[in-house]
Coordinates of N, CA and C in Angstrom, one line a residue:
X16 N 55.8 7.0 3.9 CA 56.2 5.6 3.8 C 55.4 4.8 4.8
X17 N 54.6 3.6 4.2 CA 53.7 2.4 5.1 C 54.7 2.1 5.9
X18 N 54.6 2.2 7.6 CA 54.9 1.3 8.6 C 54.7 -0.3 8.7
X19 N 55.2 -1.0 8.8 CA 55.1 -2.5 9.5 C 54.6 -2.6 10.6
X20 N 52.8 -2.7 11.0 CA 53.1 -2.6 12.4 C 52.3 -3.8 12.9
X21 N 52.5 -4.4 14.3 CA 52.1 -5.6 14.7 C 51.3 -5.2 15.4
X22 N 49.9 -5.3 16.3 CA 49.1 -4.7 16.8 C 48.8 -6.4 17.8
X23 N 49.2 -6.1 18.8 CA 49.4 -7.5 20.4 C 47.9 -7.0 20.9
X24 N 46.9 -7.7 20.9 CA 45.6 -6.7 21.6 C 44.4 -8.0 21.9
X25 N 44.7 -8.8 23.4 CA 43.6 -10.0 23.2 C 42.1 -9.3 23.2
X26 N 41.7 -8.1 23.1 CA 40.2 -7.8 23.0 C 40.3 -7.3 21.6
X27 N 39.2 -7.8 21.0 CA 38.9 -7.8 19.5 C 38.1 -6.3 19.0
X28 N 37.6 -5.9 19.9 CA 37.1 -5.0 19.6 C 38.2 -3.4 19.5
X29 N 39.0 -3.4 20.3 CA 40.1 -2.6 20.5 C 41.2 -3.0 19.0
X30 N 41.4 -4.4 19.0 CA 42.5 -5.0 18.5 C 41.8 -4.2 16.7
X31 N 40.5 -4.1 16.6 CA 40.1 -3.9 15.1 C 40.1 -2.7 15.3
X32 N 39.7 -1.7 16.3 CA 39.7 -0.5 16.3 C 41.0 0.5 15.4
X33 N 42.3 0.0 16.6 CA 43.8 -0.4 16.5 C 44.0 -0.3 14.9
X34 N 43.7 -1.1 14.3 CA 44.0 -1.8 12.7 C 43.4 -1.2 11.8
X35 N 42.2 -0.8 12.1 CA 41.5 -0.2 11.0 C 42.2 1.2 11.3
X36 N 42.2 1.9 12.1 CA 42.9 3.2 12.1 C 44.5 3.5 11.6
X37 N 45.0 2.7 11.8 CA 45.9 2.7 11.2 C 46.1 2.0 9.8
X38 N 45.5 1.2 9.2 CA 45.3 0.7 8.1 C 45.1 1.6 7.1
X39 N 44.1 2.9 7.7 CA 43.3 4.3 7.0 C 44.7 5.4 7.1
X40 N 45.3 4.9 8.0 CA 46.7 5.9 7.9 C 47.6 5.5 7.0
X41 N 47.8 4.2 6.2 CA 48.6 4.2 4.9 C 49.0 2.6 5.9
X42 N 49.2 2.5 6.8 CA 50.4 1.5 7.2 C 49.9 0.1 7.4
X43 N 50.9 -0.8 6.9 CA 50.5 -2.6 6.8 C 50.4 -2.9 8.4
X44 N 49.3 -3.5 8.6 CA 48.9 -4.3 10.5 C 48.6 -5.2 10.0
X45 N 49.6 -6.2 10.8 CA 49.3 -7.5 11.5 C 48.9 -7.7 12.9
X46 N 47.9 -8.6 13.2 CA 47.0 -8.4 14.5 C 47.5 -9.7 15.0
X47 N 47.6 -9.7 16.1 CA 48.2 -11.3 17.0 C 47.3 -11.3 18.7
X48 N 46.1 -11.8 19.2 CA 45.9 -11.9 20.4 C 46.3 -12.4 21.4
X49 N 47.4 -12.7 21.7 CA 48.2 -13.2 22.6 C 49.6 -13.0 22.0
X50 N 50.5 -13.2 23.6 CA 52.0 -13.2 23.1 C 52.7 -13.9 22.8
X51 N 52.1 -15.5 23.0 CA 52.9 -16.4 22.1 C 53.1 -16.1 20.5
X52 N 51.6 -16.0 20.1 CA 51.6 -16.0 18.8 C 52.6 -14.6 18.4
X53 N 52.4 -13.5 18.9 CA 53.1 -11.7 18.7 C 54.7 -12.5 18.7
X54 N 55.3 -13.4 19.4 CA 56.6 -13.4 19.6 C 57.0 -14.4 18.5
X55 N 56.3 -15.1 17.8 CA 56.2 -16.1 17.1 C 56.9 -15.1 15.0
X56 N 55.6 -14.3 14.7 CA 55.0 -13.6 14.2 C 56.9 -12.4 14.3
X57 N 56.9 -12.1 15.2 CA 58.2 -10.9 15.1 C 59.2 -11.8 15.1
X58 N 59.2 -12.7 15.4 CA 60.6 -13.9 14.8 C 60.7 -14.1 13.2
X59 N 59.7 -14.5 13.0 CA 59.4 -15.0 11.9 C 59.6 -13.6 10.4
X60 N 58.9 -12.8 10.7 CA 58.8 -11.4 9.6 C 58.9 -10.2 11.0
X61 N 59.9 -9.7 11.3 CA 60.1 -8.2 12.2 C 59.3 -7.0 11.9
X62 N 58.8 -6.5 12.6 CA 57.6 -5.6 11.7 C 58.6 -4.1 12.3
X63 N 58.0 -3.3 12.0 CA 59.1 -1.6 12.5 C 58.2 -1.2 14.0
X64 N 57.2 -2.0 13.9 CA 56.7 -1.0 15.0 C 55.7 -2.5 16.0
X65 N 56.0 -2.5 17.2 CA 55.1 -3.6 17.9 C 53.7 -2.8 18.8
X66 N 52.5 -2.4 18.4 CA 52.2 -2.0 19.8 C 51.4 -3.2 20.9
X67 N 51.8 -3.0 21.9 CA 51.9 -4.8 22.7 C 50.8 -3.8 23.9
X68 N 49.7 -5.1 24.1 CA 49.1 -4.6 25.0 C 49.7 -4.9 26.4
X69 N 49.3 -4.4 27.5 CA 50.2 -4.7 29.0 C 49.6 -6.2 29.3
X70 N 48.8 -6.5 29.5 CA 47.5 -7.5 30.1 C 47.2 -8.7 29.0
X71 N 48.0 -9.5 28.6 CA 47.7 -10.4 27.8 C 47.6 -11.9 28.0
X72 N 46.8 -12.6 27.4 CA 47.2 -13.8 28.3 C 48.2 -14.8 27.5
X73 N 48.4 -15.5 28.6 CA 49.7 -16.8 28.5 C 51.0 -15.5 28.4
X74 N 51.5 -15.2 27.9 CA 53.1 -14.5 28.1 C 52.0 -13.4 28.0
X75 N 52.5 -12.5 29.3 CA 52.3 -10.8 29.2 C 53.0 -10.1 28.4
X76 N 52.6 -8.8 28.3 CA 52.9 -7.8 27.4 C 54.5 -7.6 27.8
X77 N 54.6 -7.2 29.0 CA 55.9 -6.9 29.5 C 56.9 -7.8 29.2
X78 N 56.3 -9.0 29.4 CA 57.4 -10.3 29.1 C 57.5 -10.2 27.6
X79 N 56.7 -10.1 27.2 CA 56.8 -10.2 25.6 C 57.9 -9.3 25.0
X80 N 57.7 -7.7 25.7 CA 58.7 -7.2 25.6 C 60.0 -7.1 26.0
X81 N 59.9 -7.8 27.1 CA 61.5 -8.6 27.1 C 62.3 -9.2 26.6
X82 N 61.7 -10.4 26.0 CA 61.6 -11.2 24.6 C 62.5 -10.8 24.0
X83 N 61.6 -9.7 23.3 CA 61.7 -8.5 22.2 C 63.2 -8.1 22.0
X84 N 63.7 -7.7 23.4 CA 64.8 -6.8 23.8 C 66.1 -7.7 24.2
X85 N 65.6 -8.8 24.7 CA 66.6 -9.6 25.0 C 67.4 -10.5 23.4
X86 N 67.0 -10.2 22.4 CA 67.0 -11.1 21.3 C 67.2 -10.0 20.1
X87 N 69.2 -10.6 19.9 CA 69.7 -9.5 18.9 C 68.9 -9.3 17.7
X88 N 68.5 -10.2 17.0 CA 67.4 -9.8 16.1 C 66.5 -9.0 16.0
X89 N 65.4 -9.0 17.3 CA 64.3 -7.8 17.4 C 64.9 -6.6 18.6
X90 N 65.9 -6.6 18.9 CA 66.3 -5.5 20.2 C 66.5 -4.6 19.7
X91 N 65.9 -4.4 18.2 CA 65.9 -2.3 17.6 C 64.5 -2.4 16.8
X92 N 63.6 -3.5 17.3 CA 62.2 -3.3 16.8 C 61.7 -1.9 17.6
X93 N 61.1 -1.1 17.4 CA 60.2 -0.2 18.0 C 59.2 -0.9 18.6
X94 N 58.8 -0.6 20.2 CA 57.7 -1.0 21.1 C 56.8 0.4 21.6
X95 N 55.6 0.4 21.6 CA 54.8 1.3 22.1 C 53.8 0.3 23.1
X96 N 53.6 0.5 24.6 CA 53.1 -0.4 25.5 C 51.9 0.1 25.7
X97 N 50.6 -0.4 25.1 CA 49.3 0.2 25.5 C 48.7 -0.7 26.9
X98 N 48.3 0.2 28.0 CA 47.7 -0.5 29.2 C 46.8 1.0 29.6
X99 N 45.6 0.6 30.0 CA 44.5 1.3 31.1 C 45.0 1.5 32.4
X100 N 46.0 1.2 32.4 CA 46.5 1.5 34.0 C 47.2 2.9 33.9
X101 N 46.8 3.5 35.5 CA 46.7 5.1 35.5 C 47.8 5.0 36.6
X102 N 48.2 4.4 37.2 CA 49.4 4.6 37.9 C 50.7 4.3 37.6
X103 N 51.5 5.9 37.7 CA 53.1 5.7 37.5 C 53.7 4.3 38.1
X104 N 53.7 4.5 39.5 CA 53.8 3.1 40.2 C 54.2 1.5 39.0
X105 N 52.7 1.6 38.5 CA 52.4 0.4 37.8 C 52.9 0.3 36.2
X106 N 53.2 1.6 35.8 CA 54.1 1.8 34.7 C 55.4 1.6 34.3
X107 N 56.1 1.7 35.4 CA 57.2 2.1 35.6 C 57.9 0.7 34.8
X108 N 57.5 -0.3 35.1 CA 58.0 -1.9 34.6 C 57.8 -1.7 33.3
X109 N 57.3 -1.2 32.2 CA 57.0 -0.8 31.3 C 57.9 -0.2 29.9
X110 N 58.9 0.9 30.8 CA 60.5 1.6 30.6 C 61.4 0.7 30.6

Protein backbone atom coordinates (compact mmCIF):
# COMPACT_ATOMS: atom_id res chain seq x y z
CA UNK A 1 0.00 0.00 0.00
CA UNK A 2 1.36 3.76 -1.39
CA UNK A 3 2.39 5.86 1.73
CA UNK A 4 1.44 9.64 1.88
CA UNK A 5 4.57 11.13 2.40
CA UNK A 6 5.73 14.88 2.80
CA UNK A 7 9.42 15.22 2.18
CA UNK A 8 10.46 19.05 4.45
CA UNK A 9 14.11 19.36 2.64
CA UNK A 10 15.36 23.29 1.81
CA UNK A 11 18.29 21.66 -0.47
CA UNK A 12 17.00 20.58 -3.74
CA UNK A 13 19.20 18.36 -4.59
CA UNK A 14 18.62 15.93 -1.46
CA UNK A 15 14.85 17.10 -1.48
CA UNK A 16 14.73 15.30 -5.29
CA UNK A 17 17.03 12.60 -4.26
CA UNK A 18 14.35 11.97 -1.14
CA UNK A 19 11.29 11.87 -3.79
CA UNK A 20 12.46 10.13 -6.51
CA UNK A 21 13.42 7.17 -4.29
CA UNK A 22 10.59 6.91 -2.81
CA UNK A 23 8.38 7.68 -5.57
CA UNK A 24 10.34 4.30 -7.30
CA UNK A 25 9.12 2.67 -3.94
CA UNK A 26 5.34 2.89 -4.88
CA UNK A 27 4.66 5.92 -2.45
CA UNK A 28 2.77 9.50 -3.28
CA UNK A 29 5.62 12.63 -2.13
CA UNK A 30 4.86 15.85 -1.64
CA UNK A 31 7.99 18.15 -1.46
CA UNK A 32 7.76 21.52 0.79
CA UNK A 33 11.27 23.67 1.29
CA UNK A 34 10.66 25.29 4.29
CA UNK A 35 8.38 24.88 7.28
CA UNK A 36 5.98 27.38 6.82
CA UNK A 37 4.90 25.98 3.65
CA UNK A 38 5.40 21.75 5.33
CA UNK A 39 2.91 23.17 8.23
CA UNK A 40 0.68 24.78 5.88
CA UNK A 41 0.51 21.57 3.41
CA UNK A 42 -0.11 18.96 6.67
CA UNK A 43 -2.99 21.29 7.80
CA UNK A 44 -4.47 21.45 4.80
CA UNK A 45 -4.19 17.34 3.38
CA UNK A 46 -2.22 15.17 6.50
CA UNK A 47 0.06 12.93 4.79
CA UNK A 48 0.98 9.34 6.94
CA UNK A 49 4.42 10.05 7.02
CA UNK A 50 6.50 13.70 7.44
CA UNK A 51 10.21 13.38 6.85
CA UNK A 52 11.19 17.04 8.25
CA UNK A 53 14.69 18.13 7.80
CA UNK A 54 16.48 19.45 11.34
CA UNK A 55 18.05 22.84 9.70
CA UNK A 56 15.40 24.66 7.83
CA UNK A 57 14.74 28.06 7.30
CA UNK A 58 12.10 30.48 8.81
CA UNK A 59 10.42 27.76 11.30
CA UNK A 60 13.03 24.85 12.03
CA UNK A 61 12.48 21.30 11.67
CA UNK A 62 12.18 20.85 15.40
CA UNK A 63 9.67 23.55 15.70
CA UNK A 64 7.78 22.32 12.94
CA UNK A 65 7.59 19.29 14.68
CA UNK A 66 6.23 20.68 17.54
CA UNK A 67 3.61 22.16 15.53
CA UNK A 68 2.93 18.77 14.39
CA UNK A 69 2.46 17.33 17.91
CA UNK A 70 0.98 20.12 19.61
CA UNK A 71 -2.22 20.07 17.20
CA UNK A 72 -4.98 17.34 17.76
CA UNK A 73 -5.36 16.92 14.16
CA UNK A 74 -1.66 16.07 13.10
CA UNK A 75 -0.44 14.64 16.80
CA UNK A 76 -0.57 10.80 15.19
CA UNK A 77 1.05 12.00 11.87
CA UNK A 78 4.26 9.83 11.63
CA UNK A 79 7.67 12.13 11.87
CA UNK A 80 11.13 10.74 10.82
CA UNK A 81 13.84 13.78 11.63
CA UNK A 82 16.55 13.84 9.02
CA UNK A 83 19.80 16.01 10.20
CA UNK A 84 23.86 15.55 9.47
CA UNK A 85 24.34 16.10 12.95
CA UNK A 86 26.52 13.35 14.67
CA UNK A 87 26.12 14.21 18.13
CA UNK A 88 23.66 12.52 20.72
CA UNK A 89 24.01 15.75 22.59
CA UNK A 90 22.40 17.62 19.62
CA UNK A 91 19.78 14.92 18.93
CA UNK A 92 18.43 14.51 21.83
CA UNK A 93 15.75 17.68 21.09
CA UNK A 94 14.74 15.67 18.29
CA UNK A 95 12.75 12.74 20.75
Amino acid sequence: MAAQILVVEDDPGIQELIAINLSRAGHIVRCAADGEVARKMVFEAPPDLVLIDWMLPGISGIELARILRSDASTRDVSIIMLTARAKSVTRLPGF
